[in-house]
Tab-separated table of N, CA and C in Angstrom:
chain	number	residue	atom	x	y	z
A	1	MET	N	246.418	90.561	90.695
A	1	MET	CA	244.720	90.758	91.201
A	1	MET	C	244.312	89.726	92.398
A	2	GLY	N	243.535	89.785	93.093
A	2	GLY	CA	243.187	88.821	94.028
A	2	GLY	C	242.478	87.499	93.280
A	3	ILE	N	242.431	86.917	94.479
A	3	ILE	CA	241.538	85.869	94.235
A	3	ILE	C	240.040	85.989	93.923
A	4	GLY	N	239.522	86.907	94.492
A	4	GLY	CA	238.013	87.048	94.401
A	4	GLY	C	237.494	88.102	93.300
A	5	ALA	N	238.756	88.165	92.490
A	5	ALA	CA	238.400	89.519	91.649
A	5	ALA	C	237.502	88.996	90.521
A	6	THR	N	236.461	90.542	90.455
A	6	THR	CA	235.488	90.014	89.318
A	6	THR	C	235.413	90.330	87.822
A	7	ALA	N	234.852	89.941	87.070
A	7	ALA	CA	235.547	89.809	85.383
A	7	ALA	C	235.827	91.588	85.518
A	8	PRO	N	235.133	92.669	85.509
A	8	PRO	CA	235.484	93.737	85.050
A	8	PRO	C	236.762	94.344	85.741
A	9	ALA	N	237.075	94.003	86.886
A	9	ALA	CA	238.210	93.806	87.692
A	9	ALA	C	239.360	93.679	86.716
A	10	GLN	N	239.167	92.352	86.089
A	10	GLN	CA	240.177	91.412	85.614
A	10	GLN	C	240.406	91.987	83.932
A	11	ALA	N	239.345	92.562	83.831
A	11	ALA	CA	239.409	93.113	82.502
A	11	ALA	C	240.073	94.613	82.529
A	12	TRP	N	240.325	95.175	83.341
A	12	TRP	CA	240.534	96.767	83.285
A	12	TRP	C	242.112	95.899	83.697
A	13	ALA	N	242.252	95.356	84.399
A	13	ALA	CA	243.728	94.634	85.287
A	13	ALA	C	244.404	94.208	83.537
A	14	GLY	N	243.882	93.533	82.493
A	14	GLY	CA	244.632	93.451	81.351
A	14	GLY	C	244.668	94.736	80.703
A	15	VAL	N	243.875	95.987	80.976
A	15	VAL	CA	244.253	96.936	80.216
A	15	VAL	C	245.535	97.895	80.869
A	16	GLU	N	245.700	97.461	82.203
A	16	GLU	CA	247.063	98.172	82.791
A	16	GLU	C	248.041	97.591	82.613
A	17	ASP	N	248.118	95.959	82.308
A	17	ASP	CA	248.920	95.153	81.791
A	17	ASP	C	249.745	96.022	80.040
A	18	GLY	N	248.740	96.233	79.249
A	18	GLY	CA	249.360	96.881	78.041
A	18	GLY	C	247.897	95.602	77.163
A	19	CYS	N	247.549	94.753	77.272
A	19	CYS	CA	246.916	94.116	76.269
A	19	CYS	C	245.522	94.395	76.747
A	20	GLY	N	244.497	94.646	75.761
A	20	GLY	CA	243.109	94.960	76.121
A	20	GLY	C	242.249	94.434	75.702
A	21	PHE	N	242.585	93.106	75.177
A	21	PHE	CA	241.731	91.859	74.610
A	21	PHE	C	240.430	91.661	75.418
A	22	GLY	N	241.069	91.648	76.680
A	22	GLY	CA	240.209	90.820	76.739
A	22	GLY	C	238.673	91.461	77.550
A	23	LEU	N	239.060	92.803	77.615
A	23	LEU	CA	237.931	94.115	77.810
A	23	LEU	C	237.087	94.089	76.754
A	24	TRP	N	237.185	93.642	75.473
A	24	TRP	CA	236.800	94.172	74.029
A	24	TRP	C	235.624	92.836	73.987
A	25	GLU	N	236.389	91.217	74.515
A	25	GLU	CA	235.714	90.191	74.291
A	25	GLU	C	234.534	89.572	75.389
A	26	GLN	N	235.080	90.534	76.169
A	26	GLN	CA	233.607	90.740	77.156
A	26	GLN	C	232.492	91.645	77.072
A	27	VAL	N	232.906	92.631	76.719
A	27	VAL	CA	232.073	93.766	76.359
A	27	VAL	C	230.907	93.137	74.869
A	28	ALA	N	231.728	92.725	74.276
A	28	ALA	CA	230.743	91.638	73.172
A	28	ALA	C	229.830	90.882	73.415
A	29	THR	N	230.333	90.151	74.486
A	29	THR	CA	229.719	89.090	75.591
A	29	THR	C	228.563	89.376	76.123
A	30	MET	N	228.237	90.626	76.269
A	30	MET	CA	227.658	91.016	77.130
A	30	MET	C	226.202	91.040	77.064
A	31	PRO	N	225.153	90.788	77.625
A	31	PRO	CA	223.980	91.112	76.802
A	31	PRO	C	223.413	92.430	77.337
A	32	LEU	N	223.906	93.619	76.832
A	32	LEU	CA	223.557	95.190	77.519
A	32	LEU	C	222.304	95.327	76.505
A	33	PHE	N	222.122	95.174	75.193
A	33	PHE	CA	221.189	95.355	74.785
A	33	PHE	C	219.952	94.337	74.018
A	34	GLY	N	220.814	93.223	74.354
A	34	GLY	CA	219.508	91.992	73.932
A	34	GLY	C	220.389	91.565	72.644
A	35	ASN	N	219.729	90.411	72.194
A	35	ASN	CA	220.506	89.494	71.000
A	35	ASN	C	219.350	90.183	69.808
A	36	THR	N	218.209	90.231	70.204
A	36	THR	CA	217.423	90.380	68.571
A	36	THR	C	216.746	92.261	68.849
A	37	PHE	N	216.823	92.556	67.270
A	37	PHE	CA	216.103	93.877	67.396
A	37	PHE	C	214.878	94.026	67.656
A	38	SER	N	213.951	94.559	68.135
A	38	SER	CA	212.525	94.355	67.969
A	38	SER	C	211.897	95.984	68.793
A	39	PRO	N	212.229	96.939	67.678
A	39	PRO	CA	211.601	98.258	68.182
A	39	PRO	C	210.270	98.118	69.136
A	40	LYS	N	209.728	99.149	69.554
A	40	LYS	CA	208.230	98.934	70.100
A	40	LYS	C	207.147	99.433	68.702
A	41	LYS	N	206.441	98.851	68.900
A	41	LYS	CA	205.182	98.745	68.078
A	41	LYS	C	204.879	99.989	67.989
A	42	THR	N	204.407	100.874	66.544
A	42	THR	CA	203.654	102.103	67.207
A	42	THR	C	202.296	101.957	66.777
A	43	PRO	N	201.413	102.407	67.642
A	43	PRO	CA	199.655	102.273	67.529
A	43	PRO	C	199.062	102.880	66.263
A	44	PRO	N	198.295	102.499	65.282
A	44	PRO	CA	197.842	102.772	64.201
A	44	PRO	C	197.263	104.137	64.206
A	45	ARG	N	197.208	104.622	63.344
A	45	ARG	CA	197.099	106.265	62.652
A	45	ARG	C	195.395	106.334	62.604
A	46	LYS	N	194.427	107.536	63.054
A	46	LYS	CA	193.359	107.438	62.861
A	46	LYS	C	193.324	107.988	61.347
A	47	SER	N	192.312	107.911	60.442
A	47	SER	CA	192.615	108.428	59.356
A	47	SER	C	191.669	109.237	59.241
A	48	ALA	N	191.818	110.519	59.676
A	48	ALA	CA	191.192	111.984	59.366
A	48	ALA	C	191.513	112.731	58.602
A	49	SER	N	190.575	112.709	57.805
A	49	SER	CA	190.686	113.534	56.399
A	49	SER	C	191.456	114.951	57.220
A	50	LEU	N	192.145	115.582	55.800
A	50	LEU	CA	193.116	116.710	56.216
A	50	LEU	C	192.365	117.787	55.416
A	51	SER	N	190.764	117.869	54.689
A	51	SER	CA	190.546	118.541	54.342
A	51	SER	C	188.904	118.555	54.686
A	52	ASN	N	188.923	120.019	54.270
A	52	ASN	CA	186.629	120.049	55.085
A	52	ASN	C	186.094	120.484	53.989
A	53	LEU	N	186.693	119.735	53.121
A	53	LEU	CA	185.818	119.892	51.533
A	53	LEU	C	184.325	118.982	52.084
A	54	HIS	N	184.616	117.925	52.747
A	54	HIS	CA	183.103	117.608	52.837
A	54	HIS	C	182.056	117.933	53.650
A	55	SER	N	182.386	119.041	54.421
A	55	SER	CA	181.437	119.995	55.452
A	55	SER	C	180.853	121.085	54.799
A	56	LEU	N	181.197	121.613	53.474
A	56	LEU	CA	180.940	122.596	52.922
A	56	LEU	C	179.831	121.618	51.766
A	57	ASP	N	178.843	123.466	51.411
A	57	ASP	CA	177.455	122.859	50.731
A	57	ASP	C	177.898	122.820	49.595
A	58	ARG	N	176.965	122.482	48.755
A	58	ARG	CA	177.379	122.427	46.886
A	58	ARG	C	177.513	123.683	46.570
A	59	SER	N	176.717	125.014	47.119
A	59	SER	CA	177.003	126.147	46.255
A	59	SER	C	178.541	126.896	46.710
A	60	THR	N	178.722	126.732	48.172
A	60	THR	CA	179.924	127.588	48.510
A	60	THR	C	181.227	126.201	47.797
A	61	ARG	N	181.077	125.085	47.830
A	61	ARG	CA	181.983	124.685	46.854
A	61	ARG	C	182.399	124.866	45.410
A	62	GLU	N	181.081	125.254	45.044
A	62	GLU	CA	181.373	125.776	43.292
A	62	GLU	C	181.826	127.375	43.426
A	63	ILE	N	181.346	127.876	44.306
A	63	ILE	CA	182.428	129.404	44.481
A	63	ILE	C	183.517	129.376	44.922
A	64	GLU	N	183.803	128.832	46.045
A	64	GLU	CA	185.316	128.540	46.301
A	64	GLU	C	186.257	127.825	45.605
A	65	LEU	N	185.991	126.683	45.078
A	65	LEU	CA	187.370	126.093	44.234
A	65	LEU	C	186.780	126.468	42.637
A	66	GLY	N	185.438	126.704	42.103
A	66	GLY	CA	185.162	127.227	40.794
A	66	GLY	C	184.854	125.958	40.203
A	67	LEU	N	183.696	125.122	40.576
A	67	LEU	CA	183.361	123.787	39.790
A	67	LEU	C	183.013	124.043	38.588
A	68	ASP	N	182.390	125.425	37.994
A	68	ASP	CA	181.997	125.382	36.750
A	68	ASP	C	182.483	125.489	35.651
A	69	TYR	N	183.431	124.359	35.338
A	69	TYR	CA	184.284	124.274	34.234
A	69	TYR	C	183.753	125.000	32.918
A	70	GLY	N	182.937	124.876	32.274
A	70	GLY	CA	182.526	125.477	31.384
A	70	GLY	C	182.907	124.207	30.006
A	71	ILE	N	183.231	124.753	28.665
A	71	ILE	CA	183.256	124.052	27.852
A	71	ILE	C	185.030	123.600	27.906
A	72	PRO	N	185.215	122.066	27.509
A	72	PRO	CA	186.925	122.087	27.363
A	72	PRO	C	186.974	122.296	26.614
A	73	THR	N	188.558	122.946	26.394
A	73	THR	CA	189.638	123.537	25.010
A	73	THR	C	190.264	123.416	25.320
A	74	MET	N	191.382	123.100	23.880
A	74	MET	CA	192.632	123.065	23.936
A	74	MET	C	193.068	123.359	22.487
A	75	ASN	N	194.478	123.673	22.576
A	75	ASN	CA	195.195	124.694	21.374
A	75	ASN	C	195.960	123.056	20.950
A	76	LEU	N	195.941	122.888	19.311
A	76	LEU	CA	196.823	121.559	19.234
A	76	LEU	C	197.008	122.179	18.160
A	77	ALA	N	198.665	122.401	17.547
A	77	ALA	CA	199.005	122.931	16.144
A	77	ALA	C	198.765	124.376	15.280
A	78	GLY	N	198.476	125.039	16.570
A	78	GLY	CA	197.948	126.354	16.071
A	78	GLY	C	196.737	126.191	16.178
A	79	GLN	N	195.901	125.366	16.331
A	79	GLN	CA	194.032	125.349	16.015
A	79	GLN	C	193.388	125.040	17.568
A	80	SER	N	192.452	125.789	17.647
A	80	SER	CA	191.732	125.945	18.753
A	80	SER	C	190.851	124.997	18.835
A	81	LEU	N	190.421	124.030	19.847
A	81	LEU	CA	189.413	122.756	19.575
A	81	LEU	C	188.518	122.596	20.650
A	82	LYS	N	187.242	122.624	20.555
A	82	LYS	CA	186.134	122.863	22.251
A	82	LYS	C	185.675	121.417	21.461
A	83	PHE	N	185.241	120.815	22.803
A	83	PHE	CA	184.645	119.789	23.036
A	83	PHE	C	183.103	119.859	22.875
A	84	GLU	N	181.762	119.192	22.400
A	84	GLU	CA	180.878	119.639	22.035
A	84	GLU	C	179.742	118.733	21.857
A	85	ASN	N	179.105	118.226	22.448
A	85	ASN	CA	178.199	116.833	22.439
A	85	ASN	C	178.872	116.147	21.886
A	86	GLY	N	180.085	115.559	22.485
A	86	GLY	CA	180.755	114.432	22.097
A	86	GLY	C	181.653	114.505	21.083
A	87	GLN	N	182.280	115.422	20.578
A	87	GLN	CA	182.934	115.815	19.477
A	87	GLN	C	183.987	117.113	19.505
A	88	TRP	N	184.901	116.750	19.169
A	88	TRP	CA	185.844	118.035	19.299
A	88	TRP	C	185.648	118.898	17.844
A	89	ILE	N	185.453	119.971	18.037
A	89	ILE	CA	184.947	121.045	17.045
A	89	ILE	C	186.403	122.123	17.122
A	90	ALA	N	186.440	122.257	15.830
A	90	ALA	CA	187.360	123.714	15.421
A	90	ALA	C	187.029	124.624	15.854
A	91	GLU	N	187.467	125.562	16.777
A	91	GLU	CA	186.951	127.036	17.252
A	91	GLU	C	187.746	128.398	16.604
A	92	SER	N	187.712	128.560	15.511
A	92	SER	CA	187.924	129.767	14.563
A	92	SER	C	186.966	130.412	14.158
A	93	GLY	N	186.876	131.627	13.743
A	93	GLY	CA	185.638	132.512	13.189
A	93	GLY	C	185.302	131.840	12.141
A	94	GLY	N	186.131	131.747	10.997
A	94	GLY	CA	185.314	131.904	9.553
A	94	GLY	C	184.977	129.731	9.653
A	95	SER	N	185.483	128.986	10.223
A	95	SER	CA	185.298	127.982	10.199
A	95	SER	C	184.403	127.111	10.735
A	96	SER	N	183.715	127.917	11.308
A	96	SER	CA	182.321	127.693	12.317
A	96	SER	C	180.923	127.290	11.097
A	97	GLY	N	180.779	127.954	10.216
A	97	GLY	CA	179.966	127.764	9.277
A	97	GLY	C	180.137	126.745	8.591
A	98	ASP	N	181.531	126.496	8.100
A	98	ASP	CA	182.398	125.140	7.567
A	98	ASP	C	181.956	123.973	8.336
A	99	HIS	N	182.468	123.847	9.809
A	99	HIS	CA	182.000	123.058	10.525
A	99	HIS	C	180.781	122.634	10.297
A	100	ARG	N	179.609	123.306	10.755
A	100	ARG	CA	178.411	122.908	10.442
A	100	ARG	C	177.876	122.305	9.048
A	101	GLU	N	178.193	123.215	7.893
A	101	GLU	CA	178.100	122.371	7.095
A	101	GLU	C	178.677	121.070	6.789
A	102	THR	N	180.020	120.519	7.327
A	102	THR	CA	180.661	119.445	7.373
A	102	THR	C	179.619	118.334	8.129
A	103	GLN	N	179.250	119.364	9.722
A	103	GLN	CA	178.519	117.992	9.986
A	103	GLN	C	177.095	117.574	9.098
A	104	ARG	N	176.403	118.598	8.512
A	104	ARG	CA	175.134	118.426	7.765
A	104	ARG	C	175.682	117.375	6.480
A	105	LEU	N	176.817	117.749	6.021
A	105	LEU	CA	176.924	116.800	4.931
A	105	LEU	C	177.431	115.092	5.276
A	106	ARG	N	177.807	115.295	6.697
A	106	ARG	CA	177.985	113.657	7.034
A	106	ARG	C	176.958	113.042	7.866
A	107	LYS	N	175.988	113.810	8.108
A	107	LYS	CA	174.670	113.523	8.626
A	107	LYS	C	173.923	112.597	7.344
A	108	ARG	N	173.794	113.748	6.069
A	108	ARG	CA	173.336	113.589	5.016
A	108	ARG	C	173.891	111.886	4.427
A	109	ASN	N	175.671	111.670	4.415
A	109	ASN	CA	176.072	110.650	4.055
A	109	ASN	C	175.690	109.281	4.679
A	110	GLN	N	175.512	109.341	5.808
A	110	GLN	CA	175.129	108.416	7.072
A	110	GLN	C	173.674	107.867	6.761
A	111	GLN	N	172.790	108.908	5.967
A	111	GLN	CA	171.767	108.582	5.826
A	111	GLN	C	171.741	108.018	4.309
A	112	LEU	N	172.198	108.704	3.315
A	112	LEU	CA	172.254	108.103	1.841
A	112	LEU	C	172.889	106.378	2.058
A	113	GLU	N	173.978	106.002	3.030
A	113	GLU	CA	174.740	105.068	3.073
A	113	GLU	C	173.338	104.173	3.617
A	114	GLU	N	172.494	104.135	4.756
A	114	GLU	CA	172.007	103.862	5.514
A	114	GLU	C	170.608	102.883	4.155
A	115	GLU	N	170.179	104.015	3.460
A	115	GLU	CA	169.344	103.963	2.505
A	115	GLU	C	169.836	103.145	1.179
A	116	ASN	N	171.348	103.316	1.086
A	116	ASN	CA	171.583	102.089	0.104
A	116	ASN	C	171.888	100.959	0.349
A	117	ASN	N	171.925	101.037	1.831
A	117	ASN	CA	172.025	99.540	2.519
A	117	ASN	C	170.811	98.667	2.083
A	118	LEU	N	169.682	99.408	2.874
A	118	LEU	CA	168.441	98.941	2.505
A	118	LEU	C	167.878	98.345	1.103
A	119	LEU	N	168.510	99.617	0.071
A	119	LEU	CA	168.145	98.922	-1.281
A	119	LEU	C	168.696	97.893	-1.813
A	120	ARG	N	170.205	97.902	-0.999
A	120	ARG	CA	170.788	96.368	-1.697
A	120	ARG	C	170.099	95.123	-1.089
A	121	LEU	N	169.376	94.949	0.039
A	121	LEU	CA	169.036	94.280	0.825
A	121	LEU	C	167.645	93.662	0.523
A	122	LYS	N	166.529	94.948	-0.320
A	122	LYS	CA	165.483	94.633	-1.395
A	122	LYS	C	166.006	93.727	-2.630
A	123	VAL	N	166.740	94.539	-3.556
A	123	VAL	CA	167.520	93.740	-4.492
A	123	VAL	C	167.660	92.465	-4.091
A	124	ASP	N	168.475	91.688	-3.092
A	124	ASP	CA	168.844	90.480	-2.737
A	124	ASP	C	167.607	89.507	-2.835
A	125	ILE	N	166.561	90.335	-1.773
A	125	ILE	CA	165.329	89.574	-1.208
A	125	ILE	C	164.859	88.988	-2.912
A	126	LEU	N	164.189	90.127	-3.801
A	126	LEU	CA	164.048	90.009	-5.093
A	126	LEU	C	164.553	89.177	-6.014
A	127	LEU	N	166.076	88.965	-5.733
A	127	LEU	CA	166.785	88.047	-6.707
A	127	LEU	C	166.479	86.495	-6.101
A	128	ASP	N	166.635	86.239	-5.020
A	128	ASP	CA	166.119	84.579	-4.023
A	128	ASP	C	164.320	84.911	-4.793
A	129	MET	N	163.774	85.494	-4.752
A	129	MET	CA	162.264	85.567	-5.116
A	129	MET	C	161.941	85.367	-6.739
A	130	LEU	N	162.980	86.031	-7.653
A	130	LEU	CA	163.195	85.546	-8.902
A	130	LEU	C	163.495	83.957	-9.021
A	131	SER	N	164.533	83.545	-8.778
A	131	SER	CA	165.368	82.625	-8.456
A	131	SER	C	164.535	81.424	-8.450
A	132	GLU	N	163.551	81.133	-7.210
A	132	GLU	CA	162.768	80.718	-6.512
A	132	GLU	C	161.420	80.652	-7.865
A	133	THR	N	160.862	81.161	-8.211
A	133	THR	CA	159.999	81.206	-9.551
A	133	THR	C	160.300	80.772	-10.276
A	134	THR	N	161.606	81.493	-10.944
A	134	THR	CA	162.542	80.256	-12.262
A	134	THR	C	162.523	78.881	-11.847
A	135	ALA	N	162.830	78.526	-11.133
A	135	ALA	CA	162.947	77.105	-10.729
A	135	ALA	C	161.881	76.560	-10.798
A	136	GLU	N	160.664	76.785	-9.905
A	136	GLU	CA	159.027	76.223	-9.849
A	136	GLU	C	158.716	76.464	-11.294
A	137	SER	N	158.956	77.523	-12.621
A	137	SER	CA	158.474	77.397	-13.690
A	137	SER	C	159.353	76.433	-14.553
A	138	HIS	N	160.327	75.951	-14.170
A	138	HIS	CA	161.104	75.038	-14.894
A	138	HIS	C	160.564	73.331	-14.188
A	139	LEU	N	160.403	73.374	-12.943
A	139	LEU	CA	159.731	72.115	-12.811
A	139	LEU	C	158.558	71.753	-13.449
A	140	MET	N	157.422	73.102	-13.508
A	140	MET	CA	156.493	72.840	-13.800
A	140	MET	C	156.346	72.266	-15.332
A	141	GLU	N	157.053	73.285	-15.917
A	141	GLU	CA	157.257	72.446	-17.569
A	141	GLU	C	157.444	71.507	-17.521
A	142	LYS	N	158.839	70.443	-17.042
A	142	LYS	CA	159.040	69.579	-17.197
A	142	LYS	C	157.586	68.358	-16.886
A	143	GLU	N	157.108	68.639	-15.842
A	143	GLU	CA	155.809	67.954	-15.509
A	143	GLU	C	154.955	68.047	-16.609
A	144	LEU	N	154.759	68.960	-17.028
A	144	LEU	CA	154.159	69.720	-18.589
A	144	LEU	C	154.252	68.546	-19.795
A	145	GLU	N	155.748	68.405	-19.574
A	145	GLU	CA	156.452	67.673	-20.554
A	145	GLU	C	155.965	66.198	-20.300
A	146	GLU	N	156.040	65.781	-19.039
A	146	GLU	CA	155.804	63.990	-18.822
A	146	GLU	C	154.681	63.949	-19.358
A	147	LEU	N	153.704	64.800	-18.379
A	147	LEU	CA	152.146	64.370	-18.937
A	147	LEU	C	151.743	64.459	-20.029
A	148	LYS	N	152.369	64.869	-20.998
A	148	LYS	CA	152.413	65.227	-22.725
A	148	LYS	C	152.798	64.093	-22.845
A	149	ASN	N	154.064	63.752	-22.360
A	149	ASN	CA	154.419	62.304	-23.362
A	149	ASN	C	153.955	60.949	-22.528
A	150	HIS	N	153.619	60.969	-21.568
A	150	HIS	CA	152.426	59.898	-20.930
A	150	HIS	C	151.020	59.731	-21.355
A	151	SER	N	150.466	61.296	-21.982
A	151	SER	CA	149.395	60.751	-22.612
A	151	SER	C	149.349	60.401	-23.883
A	152	ARG	N	150.282	61.074	-24.302
A	152	ARG	CA	150.455	60.205	-25.920
A	152	ARG	C	150.982	58.561	-26.305
A	153	ARG	N	151.854	58.226	-25.215
A	153	ARG	CA	151.854	56.909	-25.299
A	153	ARG	C	150.583	56.007	-24.992
A	154	ARG	N	149.805	56.605	-24.307
A	154	ARG	CA	148.526	56.134	-24.106
A	154	ARG	C	147.731	56.119	-25.296
A	155	LYS	N	147.598	56.823	-26.293
A	155	LYS	CA	146.834	56.988	-27.187
A	155	LYS	C	147.167	55.973	-28.455
């Protein structure tokens, strides 16, 4: 090769000679793609809703989507239950009367427990009053005894 040969020409000369190592060294050092990886930033997307539910009026939504759910029900261990007034109720033909009876008995039981608590409170108050009057009577008896003894000494 000549004196004014360029780098690519020298690399090709090495390939012709049978040793292509010079070419790979030069390709590796050539800044064709740049040293750092910096992809182009994508612009932020507009957050548009994919559904048009917000544009429907309430009655149309109820008709289209069936928003009238009714009473929640479930089957558990072969027994059907429904959710009414904040409680799960067994939903079988013969047990509805039993359930009402159970509810009535629970309510009556709660009333009796409240009445029992009130009566216990009244008994506690009466016992406190009794102990207070007993203590006062003992004090009066002691004072009376002291007065009797004091009056006997003066005589």
